[in-house]
Coordinates of N, CA and C in Angstrom, one line a residue:
Chain A
X1 N 25.1 -27.7 -19.9 CA 23.8 -27.4 -19.5 C 23.0 -26.6 -20.5
X2 N 21.8 -26.3 -20.2 CA 20.9 -25.6 -21.1 C 21.3 -24.1 -21.1
X3 N 21.2 -23.5 -22.3 CA 21.4 -22.1 -22.5 C 20.2 -21.5 -23.3
X4 N 19.6 -20.5 -22.8 CA 18.5 -19.9 -23.4 C 18.8 -18.5 -23.8
X5 N 18.7 -18.2 -25.1 CA 18.9 -16.8 -25.5 C 17.6 -16.1 -25.9
X6 N 17.5 -14.9 -25.6 CA 16.2 -14.1 -25.8 C 16.5 -12.8 -26.4
X7 N 15.7 -12.4 -27.3 CA 15.7 -11.1 -27.9 C 14.4 -10.6 -28.4
X8 N 14.1 -9.3 -28.5 CA 15.1 -8.3 -28.2 C 15.2 -8.1 -26.6
X9 N 16.1 -7.3 -26.2 CA 16.2 -7.0 -24.8 C 15.3 -5.9 -24.4
X10 N 14.9 -5.0 -25.3 CA 13.9 -4.0 -25.0 C 13.0 -3.9 -26.3
X11 N 11.8 -3.6 -26.0 CA 10.8 -3.5 -27.1 C 9.7 -2.4 -26.7
X12 N 9.5 -1.5 -27.6 CA 8.5 -0.4 -27.4 C 7.5 -0.6 -28.5
X13 N 6.2 -0.6 -28.1 CA 5.2 -0.7 -29.1 C 4.1 0.3 -28.7
X14 N 3.3 0.7 -29.7 CA 2.1 1.5 -29.5 C 1.0 0.7 -29.0
X15 N 0.2 1.2 -28.1 CA -0.9 0.5 -27.6 C -1.8 0.0 -28.8
X16 N -2.2 -1.2 -28.7 CA -3.0 -1.8 -29.7 C -2.2 -2.6 -30.8
X17 N -0.9 -2.3 -30.8 CA 0.0 -3.1 -31.7 C 0.3 -4.4 -31.1
X18 N 1.0 -5.3 -31.9 CA 1.4 -6.6 -31.5 C 2.9 -6.5 -31.0
X19 N 3.3 -7.4 -30.2 CA 4.6 -7.6 -29.7 C 5.1 -9.0 -29.8
X20 N 6.3 -9.2 -30.3 CA 6.8 -10.6 -30.5 C 8.2 -10.7 -29.8
X21 N 8.4 -11.7 -29.0 CA 9.6 -11.9 -28.3 C 10.1 -13.3 -28.7
X22 N 11.4 -13.5 -29.1 CA 11.9 -14.7 -29.6 C 13.0 -15.3 -28.7
X23 N 13.0 -16.6 -28.6 CA 14.0 -17.3 -27.8 C 14.5 -18.5 -28.5
X24 N 15.7 -18.9 -28.2 CA 16.3 -20.1 -28.7 C 16.9 -20.9 -27.5
X25 N 16.9 -22.2 -27.6 CA 17.5 -23.0 -26.5 C 18.5 -24.0 -27.1
X26 N 19.3 -24.6 -26.3 CA 20.4 -25.4 -26.8 C 20.2 -26.9 -26.5
X27 N 19.5 -27.2 -25.4 CA 19.4 -28.6 -25.0 C 18.2 -29.3 -25.7
X28 N 18.4 -30.2 -26.6 CA 17.3 -30.9 -27.3 C 16.4 -31.7 -26.4
X29 N 16.9 -31.9 -25.2 CA 16.1 -32.7 -24.2 C 15.0 -31.8 -23.5
X30 N 15.1 -30.5 -23.7 CA 14.1 -29.6 -23.0 C 12.8 -29.9 -23.6
X31 N 11.8 -30.0 -22.7 CA 10.4 -30.4 -23.1 C 9.3 -29.5 -22.6
X32 N 9.7 -28.4 -21.8 CA 8.7 -27.6 -21.2 C 9.2 -26.1 -21.3
X33 N 8.4 -25.2 -21.8 CA 8.8 -23.9 -22.1 C 7.8 -22.9 -21.5
X34 N 8.1 -22.4 -20.3 CA 7.2 -21.4 -19.7 C 7.6 -20.0 -20.1
X35 N 6.7 -19.1 -20.0 CA 6.9 -17.6 -20.2 C 6.5 -16.9 -18.9
X36 N 7.3 -16.1 -18.4 CA 7.0 -15.3 -17.2 C 7.0 -13.8 -17.4
X37 N 6.1 -13.2 -16.7 CA 6.0 -11.7 -16.7 C 6.5 -11.2 -15.3
X38 N 7.4 -10.3 -15.3 CA 7.8 -9.8 -14.0 C 7.6 -8.3 -13.9
X39 N 6.8 -7.8 -13.0 CA 6.6 -6.4 -12.8 C 7.6 -6.0 -11.7
X40 N 7.8 -4.7 -11.6 CA 8.8 -4.1 -10.7 C 8.5 -4.5 -9.3
X41 N 9.5 -5.0 -8.6 CA 9.3 -5.3 -7.2 C 8.6 -6.6 -6.9
X42 N 8.3 -7.4 -8.0 CA 7.6 -8.6 -7.8 C 8.3 -9.8 -8.4
X43 N 8.0 -11.0 -7.9 CA 8.6 -12.2 -8.5 C 8.0 -12.5 -9.9
X44 N 8.6 -13.3 -10.7 CA 8.0 -13.7 -12.0 C 6.7 -14.4 -11.9
X45 N 5.8 -14.1 -12.8 CA 4.5 -14.8 -12.8 C 4.3 -15.5 -14.1
X46 N 3.9 -16.8 -14.0 CA 3.7 -17.5 -15.2 C 2.5 -17.0 -16.0
X47 N 2.7 -16.7 -17.3 CA 1.6 -16.2 -18.1 C 1.1 -17.3 -19.1
X48 N 2.0 -18.1 -19.6 CA 1.6 -19.2 -20.5 C 2.8 -20.1 -20.6
X49 N 2.5 -21.4 -21.0 CA 3.6 -22.3 -21.2 C 3.2 -23.3 -22.3
X50 N 4.2 -24.0 -22.8 CA 4.0 -24.9 -23.9 C 4.9 -26.1 -23.7
X51 N 4.4 -27.2 -24.1 CA 5.2 -28.5 -23.9 C 5.6 -28.9 -25.3
X52 N 6.6 -29.8 -25.3 CA 7.3 -30.1 -26.6 C 6.4 -30.9 -27.6
X53 N 5.3 -31.4 -27.1 CA 4.4 -32.2 -28.0 C 3.3 -31.3 -28.7
X54 N 3.5 -30.0 -28.4 CA 2.5 -29.0 -29.0 C 3.3 -27.9 -29.7
X55 N 2.7 -27.5 -30.9 CA 3.4 -26.5 -31.7 C 3.0 -25.1 -31.4
X56 N 1.8 -25.0 -30.9 CA 1.2 -23.6 -30.7 C 0.2 -23.7 -29.6
X57 N 0.1 -22.6 -28.8 CA -0.9 -22.5 -27.7 C -1.3 -21.1 -27.6
X58 N -2.6 -20.9 -27.4 CA -3.1 -19.5 -27.3 C -4.0 -19.3 -26.1
X59 N -3.9 -18.2 -25.5 CA -4.7 -17.8 -24.4 C -5.1 -16.4 -24.5
X60 N -6.3 -16.1 -25.0 CA -6.8 -14.8 -25.2 C -5.8 -14.0 -26.1
X61 N -5.1 -12.9 -25.6 CA -4.3 -12.1 -26.4 C -2.8 -12.6 -26.5
X62 N -2.6 -13.7 -25.8 CA -1.2 -14.3 -25.8 C -1.1 -15.6 -26.5
X63 N -0.1 -15.8 -27.3 CA 0.1 -17.0 -28.0 C 1.6 -17.4 -27.9
X64 N 1.9 -18.7 -27.9 CA 3.3 -19.1 -28.0 C 3.4 -20.1 -29.1
X65 N 4.5 -20.1 -29.8 CA 4.8 -21.1 -30.8 C 6.1 -21.8 -30.5
X66 N 6.2 -23.0 -30.9 CA 7.4 -23.8 -30.6 C 7.9 -24.5 -31.9
X67 N 9.1 -24.4 -32.2 CA 9.7 -25.1 -33.3 C 10.8 -26.0 -32.8
X68 N 10.6 -27.2 -32.5 CA 11.6 -28.1 -31.8 C 12.7 -28.4 -32.7
X69 N 12.5 -28.5 -34.0 CA 13.6 -28.8 -34.9 C 14.6 -27.6 -34.9
X70 N 14.1 -26.4 -34.9 CA 15.0 -25.3 -34.9 C 15.4 -24.8 -33.5
X71 N 14.8 -25.4 -32.5 CA 15.0 -25.0 -31.1 C 14.6 -23.5 -30.9
X72 N 13.5 -23.1 -31.5 CA 13.0 -21.7 -31.3 C 11.7 -21.8 -30.7
X73 N 11.4 -20.8 -29.8 CA 10.0 -20.5 -29.4 C 9.8 -19.1 -29.2
X74 N 8.5 -18.7 -29.4 CA 8.2 -17.2 -29.4 C 6.9 -16.9 -28.6
X75 N 6.9 -15.7 -28.2 CA 5.7 -15.2 -27.5 C 5.1 -14.1 -28.3
X76 N 3.8 -14.2 -28.5 CA 3.1 -13.1 -29.3 C 2.0 -12.5 -28.4
X77 N 2.1 -11.2 -28.3 CA 1.0 -10.5 -27.6 C 0.3 -9.6 -28.6
X78 N -1.0 -9.8 -28.7 CA -1.8 -8.9 -29.6 C -2.5 -7.9 -28.8
X79 N -2.9 -6.8 -29.6 CA -3.7 -5.7 -29.0 C -3.1 -5.3 -27.6
X80 N -1.9 -4.9 -27.6 CA -1.2 -4.6 -26.4 C -1.8 -3.5 -25.6
X81 N -1.7 -3.6 -24.3 CA -2.3 -2.6 -23.4 C -1.2 -2.1 -22.5
X82 N -1.3 -0.8 -22.0 CA -0.3 -0.3 -21.1 C 0.0 -1.3 -19.9
X83 N -0.9 -2.0 -19.4 CA -0.7 -2.9 -18.3 C 0.2 -4.1 -18.7
X84 N 0.4 -4.3 -20.0 CA 1.3 -5.3 -20.5 C 2.8 -4.9 -20.3
X85 N 3.0 -3.7 -20.0 CA 4.4 -3.2 -19.8 C 5.0 -3.9 -18.6
X86 N 6.1 -4.6 -18.8 CA 6.8 -5.4 -17.8 C 8.0 -6.0 -18.5
X87 N 8.8 -6.8 -17.7 CA 9.9 -7.6 -18.2 C 9.3 -9.0 -18.4
X88 N 9.6 -9.6 -19.6 CA 9.1 -10.9 -19.9 C 10.3 -11.8 -20.1
X89 N 10.2 -13.0 -19.5 CA 11.3 -14.0 -19.5 C 10.8 -15.3 -20.2
X90 N 11.5 -15.8 -21.1 CA 11.3 -17.1 -21.6 C 12.1 -18.1 -20.8
X91 N 11.8 -19.4 -20.8 CA 12.6 -20.3 -20.0 C 12.4 -21.7 -20.6
X92 N 13.3 -22.6 -20.3 CA 13.2 -24.0 -20.8 C 13.6 -24.9 -19.6
X93 N 12.9 -26.1 -19.7 CA 13.1 -27.0 -18.6 C 13.2 -28.4 -19.2
X94 N 14.0 -29.3 -18.6 CA 14.1 -30.7 -19.1 C 13.2 -31.6 -18.3
X95 N 12.3 -31.1 -17.5 CA 11.4 -31.9 -16.8 C 12.1 -32.6 -15.6
X96 N 11.7 -33.7 -15.2 CA 12.4 -34.3 -14.0 C 12.1 -33.4 -12.8
X97 N 13.2 -32.9 -12.2 CA 13.0 -32.0 -11.1 C 12.7 -30.6 -11.5
X98 N 12.4 -30.4 -12.8 CA 12.0 -29.1 -13.3 C 13.0 -27.9 -13.1
X99 N 14.3 -28.2 -13.2 CA 15.2 -27.1 -13.2 C 14.9 -26.2 -14.4
X100 N 14.6 -25.0 -14.1 CA 14.3 -24.1 -15.2 C 15.4 -23.1 -15.5
X101 N 15.8 -23.0 -16.8 CA 16.8 -22.1 -17.2 C 16.1 -20.9 -17.9
X102 N 16.4 -19.7 -17.4 CA 15.7 -18.5 -17.9 C 16.5 -17.8 -19.0
X103 N 15.8 -17.1 -19.9 CA 16.5 -16.2 -20.8 C 16.8 -14.9 -20.0
X104 N 17.4 -13.9 -20.7 CA 17.9 -12.7 -20.1 C 16.8 -11.6 -20.0
X105 N 15.6 -11.8 -20.5 CA 14.5 -10.9 -20.3 C 14.3 -9.9 -21.5
X106 N 13.1 -9.5 -21.7 CA 12.7 -8.5 -22.6 C 11.9 -7.4 -21.9
X107 N 12.4 -6.2 -21.9 CA 11.6 -5.1 -21.2 C 10.6 -4.6 -22.3
X108 N 9.3 -4.8 -22.1 CA 8.3 -4.4 -23.0 C 7.7 -3.1 -22.5
X109 N 7.7 -2.1 -23.3 CA 7.0 -0.8 -23.0 C 5.9 -0.6 -24.0
X110 N 4.6 -0.5 -23.5 CA 3.5 -0.2 -24.3 C 3.1 1.3 -24.1
X111 N 3.2 2.0 -25.2 CA 3.0 3.5 -25.2 C 1.6 3.8 -25.4
X112 N 0.9 4.5 -24.5 CA -0.5 4.8 -24.7 C -0.7 5.7 -25.9
Chain B
X1 N -0.8 -12.0 -5.8 CA -0.2 -12.8 -4.8 C -0.3 -14.3 -5.2
X2 N 0.8 -15.0 -5.3 CA 0.8 -16.4 -5.8 C 0.6 -17.4 -4.7
X3 N 0.7 -16.9 -3.4 CA 0.6 -17.8 -2.3 C 1.9 -18.2 -1.7
X4 N 3.0 -17.9 -2.4 CA 4.4 -18.1 -1.9 C 4.8 -16.8 -1.2
X5 N 5.3 -16.9 0.0 CA 5.7 -15.7 0.8 C 7.2 -15.8 1.1
X6 N 7.8 -14.7 1.2 CA 9.2 -14.6 1.5 C 9.5 -13.5 2.6
X7 N 10.4 -13.8 3.4 CA 10.7 -12.8 4.5 C 12.2 -12.9 4.8
X8 N 12.8 -11.7 5.0 CA 12.2 -10.4 4.8 C 12.1 -10.0 3.3
X9 N 11.5 -8.9 3.0 CA 11.5 -8.5 1.6 C 12.8 -7.7 1.2
X10 N 13.4 -7.1 2.1 CA 14.6 -6.4 1.9 C 15.5 -6.6 3.1
X11 N 16.8 -6.7 2.7 CA 17.8 -6.9 3.8 C 19.1 -6.2 3.4
X12 N 19.5 -5.3 4.3 CA 20.8 -4.6 4.0 C 21.8 -5.1 5.1
X13 N 22.9 -5.5 4.7 CA 23.9 -6.0 5.7 C 25.3 -5.5 5.3
X14 N 26.2 -5.7 6.2 CA 27.6 -5.3 6.0 C 28.4 -6.5 5.6
X15 N 29.3 -6.3 4.7 CA 30.2 -7.4 4.3 C 30.7 -8.2 5.5
X16 N 30.6 -9.5 5.4 CA 31.2 -10.4 6.4 C 30.1 -10.9 7.4
X17 N 28.9 -10.3 7.4 CA 27.8 -10.7 8.2 C 27.1 -11.9 7.6
X18 N 26.4 -12.6 8.5 CA 25.6 -13.7 8.0 C 24.1 -13.3 7.9
X19 N 23.4 -13.8 6.9 CA 22.0 -13.5 6.7 C 21.2 -14.8 6.5
X20 N 20.0 -14.7 6.8 CA 19.1 -15.9 6.6 C 17.8 -15.4 6.1
X21 N 17.3 -16.1 5.0 CA 16.0 -15.7 4.4 C 15.1 -16.9 4.6
X22 N 13.8 -16.6 4.6 CA 12.8 -17.6 4.8 C 11.8 -17.6 3.6
X23 N 11.4 -18.8 3.2 CA 10.4 -19.0 2.2 C 9.3 -19.9 2.7
X24 N 8.0 -19.5 2.5 CA 6.9 -20.3 2.8 C 6.2 -20.6 1.5
X25 N 6.2 -21.9 1.1 CA 5.6 -22.2 -0.2 C 4.1 -22.4 -0.1
X26 N 3.4 -22.6 -1.2 CA 2.0 -23.0 -1.2 C 1.9 -24.3 -0.4
X27 N 1.0 -24.4 0.5 CA 1.0 -25.5 1.5 C 1.1 -26.9 0.9
X28 N 0.4 -27.2 -0.1 CA 0.4 -28.6 -0.6 C 1.6 -28.9 -1.6
X29 N 2.4 -27.9 -1.9 CA 3.5 -28.1 -2.8 C 4.6 -28.8 -2.2
X30 N 5.1 -29.9 -2.8 CA 6.2 -30.7 -2.2 C 7.5 -30.3 -2.8
X31 N 7.6 -29.4 -3.8 CA 8.8 -29.0 -4.4 C 9.1 -27.6 -4.2
X32 N 10.3 -27.2 -3.8 CA 10.7 -25.9 -3.5 C 12.0 -25.6 -4.1
X33 N 12.1 -24.4 -4.7 CA 13.3 -24.0 -5.5 C 13.8 -22.6 -5.0
X34 N 15.1 -22.4 -5.0 CA 15.7 -21.1 -4.8 C 16.4 -20.7 -6.0
X35 N 16.2 -19.4 -6.4 CA 16.9 -18.8 -7.5 C 17.5 -17.5 -7.0
X36 N 18.5 -17.0 -7.8 CA 19.1 -15.7 -7.6 C 18.9 -14.9 -8.8
X37 N 18.6 -13.6 -8.7 CA 18.4 -12.8 -9.8 C 19.2 -11.5 -9.6
X38 N 20.1 -11.2 -10.5 CA 20.8 -9.9 -10.5 C 20.2 -9.0 -11.5
X39 N 20.5 -7.7 -11.3 CA 19.9 -6.7 -12.1 C 20.0 -6.9 -13.6
X40 N 18.9 -6.9 -14.3 CA 19.0 -7.0 -15.7 C 19.1 -8.5 -16.2
X41 N 19.1 -9.4 -15.3 CA 19.2 -10.8 -15.7 C 18.0 -11.6 -15.3
X42 N 17.9 -12.8 -15.9 CA 16.9 -13.7 -15.5 C 17.3 -14.5 -14.3
X43 N 16.3 -15.0 -13.6 CA 16.6 -15.8 -12.4 C 17.6 -17.0 -12.7
X44 N 18.5 -17.3 -11.8 CA 19.4 -18.4 -12.0 C 19.1 -19.4 -10.9
X45 N 19.0 -20.7 -11.3 CA 18.7 -21.7 -10.3 C 19.9 -21.9 -9.3
X46 N 19.5 -22.0 -8.1 CA 20.4 -22.3 -7.0 C 20.3 -23.7 -6.4
X47 N 19.1 -24.1 -6.0 CA 18.9 -25.4 -5.4 C 17.5 -25.7 -5.4
X48 N 17.2 -27.0 -5.1 CA 15.8 -27.6 -5.2 C 15.6 -28.6 -4.1
X49 N 14.4 -28.6 -3.6 CA 14.0 -29.6 -2.6 C 12.8 -30.3 -3.1
X50 N 12.8 -31.6 -2.8 CA 11.5 -32.4 -2.9 C 11.2 -32.8 -1.4
X51 N 10.1 -32.3 -0.9 CA 9.9 -32.5 0.5 C 11.0 -31.9 1.3
X52 N 11.6 -32.7 2.2 CA 12.8 -32.2 3.0 C 14.1 -32.5 2.4
X53 N 14.1 -33.2 1.3 CA 15.4 -33.6 0.7 C 15.9 -32.6 -0.3
X54 N 17.2 -32.2 -0.1 CA 17.8 -31.3 -1.1 C 18.4 -32.1 -2.2
X55 N 17.9 -32.0 -3.4 CA 18.2 -33.0 -4.5 C 19.2 -32.4 -5.5
X56 N 19.3 -31.1 -5.6 CA 20.2 -30.6 -6.6 C 20.7 -29.2 -6.1
X57 N 22.0 -29.0 -6.3 CA 22.6 -27.7 -6.0 C 23.4 -27.2 -7.2
X58 N 23.2 -26.0 -7.5 CA 24.0 -25.4 -8.6 C 25.4 -25.1 -8.2
X59 N 26.3 -25.0 -9.1 CA 27.7 -24.6 -8.8 C 27.7 -23.1 -8.3
X60 N 26.6 -22.4 -8.5 CA 26.5 -21.0 -8.0 C 26.5 -21.0 -6.5
X61 N 26.0 -22.1 -5.9 CA 25.9 -22.2 -4.5 C 27.2 -22.6 -3.8
X62 N 27.9 -21.6 -3.5 CA 29.2 -21.8 -2.9 C 29.1 -22.4 -1.4
X63 N 30.2 -22.7 -0.8 CA 30.2 -23.3 0.5 C 29.6 -22.3 1.5
X64 N 29.6 -21.0 1.2 CA 29.0 -20.1 2.1 C 27.5 -20.1 2.2
X65 N 26.9 -20.8 1.2 CA 25.5 -20.8 1.1 C 25.0 -22.2 1.7
X66 N 23.9 -22.1 2.4 CA 23.3 -23.4 2.9 C 21.8 -23.2 2.9
X67 N 21.1 -24.2 2.5 CA 19.6 -24.2 2.4 C 19.1 -25.4 3.1
X68 N 17.9 -25.2 3.8 CA 17.3 -26.3 4.5 C 15.8 -26.2 4.3
X69 N 15.2 -27.4 4.5 CA 13.7 -27.4 4.5 C 13.4 -28.6 5.5
X70 N 13.5 -28.2 6.7 CA 13.5 -29.3 7.8 C 12.3 -30.2 7.9
X71 N 11.1 -29.7 7.6 CA 9.9 -30.5 7.8 C 9.2 -30.6 6.5
X72 N 9.8 -30.3 5.4 CA 9.2 -30.3 4.1 C 8.2 -29.2 3.9
X73 N 8.2 -28.2 4.7 CA 7.3 -27.1 4.5 C 8.1 -25.8 4.2
X74 N 8.3 -24.9 5.1 CA 9.1 -23.7 4.8 C 10.6 -24.1 4.6
X75 N 11.3 -23.1 4.0 CA 12.7 -23.3 3.7 C 13.5 -22.1 4.2
X76 N 14.7 -22.3 4.5 CA 15.6 -21.2 4.8 C 16.8 -21.2 3.9
X77 N 17.3 -20.1 3.6 CA 18.6 -19.9 2.8 C 19.5 -19.0 3.6
X78 N 20.6 -19.6 4.0 CA 21.6 -18.8 4.8 C 22.8 -18.5 4.0
X79 N 23.3 -17.3 4.1 CA 24.6 -16.9 3.4 C 25.5 -16.5 4.6
X80 N 26.6 -17.1 4.7 CA 27.6 -16.8 5.7 C 28.7 -15.9 5.1
X81 N 29.2 -15.0 5.9 CA 30.3 -14.1 5.5 C 30.0 -13.5 4.1
X82 N 28.9 -12.7 4.1 CA 28.4 -12.1 2.9 C 29.5 -11.3 2.2
X83 N 29.4 -11.3 0.9 CA 30.3 -10.5 0.0 C 29.5 -9.6 -0.8
X84 N 30.1 -8.5 -1.3 CA 29.3 -7.6 -2.2 C 28.7 -8.2 -3.4
X85 N 29.4 -9.3 -3.9 CA 28.8 -10.0 -5.0 C 27.6 -10.8 -4.7
X86 N 27.3 -10.9 -3.5 CA 26.0 -11.6 -3.1 C 24.8 -10.8 -3.2
X87 N 25.0 -9.5 -3.4 CA 23.9 -8.6 -3.6 C 23.0 -9.0 -4.8
X88 N 21.8 -9.2 -4.6 CA 20.9 -9.8 -5.6 C 19.5 -9.9 -5.0
X89 N 18.6 -10.3 -5.9 CA 17.2 -10.7 -5.4 C 17.2 -12.2 -5.3
X90 N 16.8 -12.7 -4.2 CA 16.7 -14.1 -3.9 C 15.3 -14.6 -4.0
X91 N 15.0 -15.4 -5.0 CA 13.6 -15.8 -5.2 C 13.3 -17.2 -4.8
X92 N 12.2 -17.5 -4.3 CA 11.8 -18.8 -3.9 C 10.6 -19.2 -4.8
X93 N 10.5 -20.4 -5.2 CA 9.3 -20.9 -6.0 C 8.9 -22.3 -5.5
X94 N 7.7 -22.6 -5.7 CA 7.2 -24.0 -5.3 C 6.3 -24.5 -6.4
X95 N 6.3 -25.9 -6.4 CA 5.4 -26.5 -7.4 C 4.9 -27.8 -6.8
X96 N 3.9 -28.4 -7.5 CA 3.3 -29.6 -6.9 C 3.6 -30.8 -7.8
X97 N 4.2 -31.8 -7.2 CA 4.4 -33.0 -7.9 C 5.1 -32.9 -9.2
X98 N 4.6 -33.6 -10.2 CA 5.3 -33.6 -11.5 C 4.9 -32.5 -12.4
X99 N 4.0 -31.6 -11.9 CA 3.6 -30.5 -12.7 C 4.7 -29.5 -12.8
X100 N 5.0 -28.9 -13.9 CA 6.1 -28.1 -14.1 C 5.9 -26.7 -13.6
X101 N 4.7 -26.2 -13.5 CA 4.5 -24.8 -13.2 C 5.0 -24.5 -11.8
X102 N 5.9 -23.5 -11.8 CA 6.5 -23.0 -10.5 C 5.9 -21.7 -10.2
X103 N 5.4 -21.5 -9.0 CA 4.9 -20.3 -8.5 C 6.0 -19.6 -7.7
X104 N 6.2 -18.3 -8.0 CA 7.3 -17.6 -7.4 C 6.8 -16.7 -6.3
X105 N 7.6 -16.5 -5.3 CA 7.3 -15.5 -4.3 C 7.8 -14.1 -4.7
X106 N 7.7 -13.1 -3.9 CA 8.0 -11.7 -4.3 C 9.5 -11.5 -4.2
X107 N 10.3 -12.4 -3.6 CA 11.7 -12.3 -3.5 C 12.2 -11.5 -2.2
X108 N 13.5 -11.7 -1.9 CA 14.1 -11.0 -0.9 C 15.3 -10.3 -1.6
X109 N 15.3 -8.9 -1.5 CA 16.4 -8.2 -2.1 C 17.5 -8.0 -1.0
X110 N 18.7 -8.5 -1.3 CA 19.8 -8.4 -0.4 C 20.8 -7.4 -1.0
X111 N 21.2 -6.4 -0.1 CA 22.2 -5.5 -0.4 C 23.3 -5.6 0.6
X112 N 24.5 -5.9 0.1 CA 25.7 -6.1 0.9 C 26.6 -4.8 0.8
X113 N 26.8 -4.1 1.9 CA 27.6 -2.9 1.8 C 29.1 -3.1 2.0

């Protein structure tokens, strides 16, 4: 089955700096890569996703990149704000019934 | 609020008791998923429904676990003879058709004493 590795497990940045979270996946059939933000006491919330036919996608301060050859994908958050503090999960899916395999999460702390 | 609701939000039970959780997906979503999340880990897939049909079950879903979606709307997840290892957050998600985006509910946190 699919295995998704994520690092770092914790990340502290100063407000206004950029944050980068990296993931790798094992199943070359994976074609959909969502990123979720989870705040304390809440379920994961989709913040951005990318499909295998796209190398990069941007939405305001958030961008994702995908390297299918290397099976790497990354989340970039620019101009970080305290409200960006949360746990972020990368995930991979092989489509079909969309069984999603999650990484182990990155706890991001933005220091004001 | 994603539109997916779960009940109860918290459940404390004694080992050996049975518990049942409910998930109400976004009304037009035909796909419903259950995940389990333990502390410090990402959600792990448990099972998936398309309408009322349960199409996939993870090996994590032992015989003590059963899930239903009788009318293709809400779903229930029952755990029989709970064990301390069942303590976790149980998350429900729903999606529409072939779109991959899954919307998660707030979860039910189970504590088995």
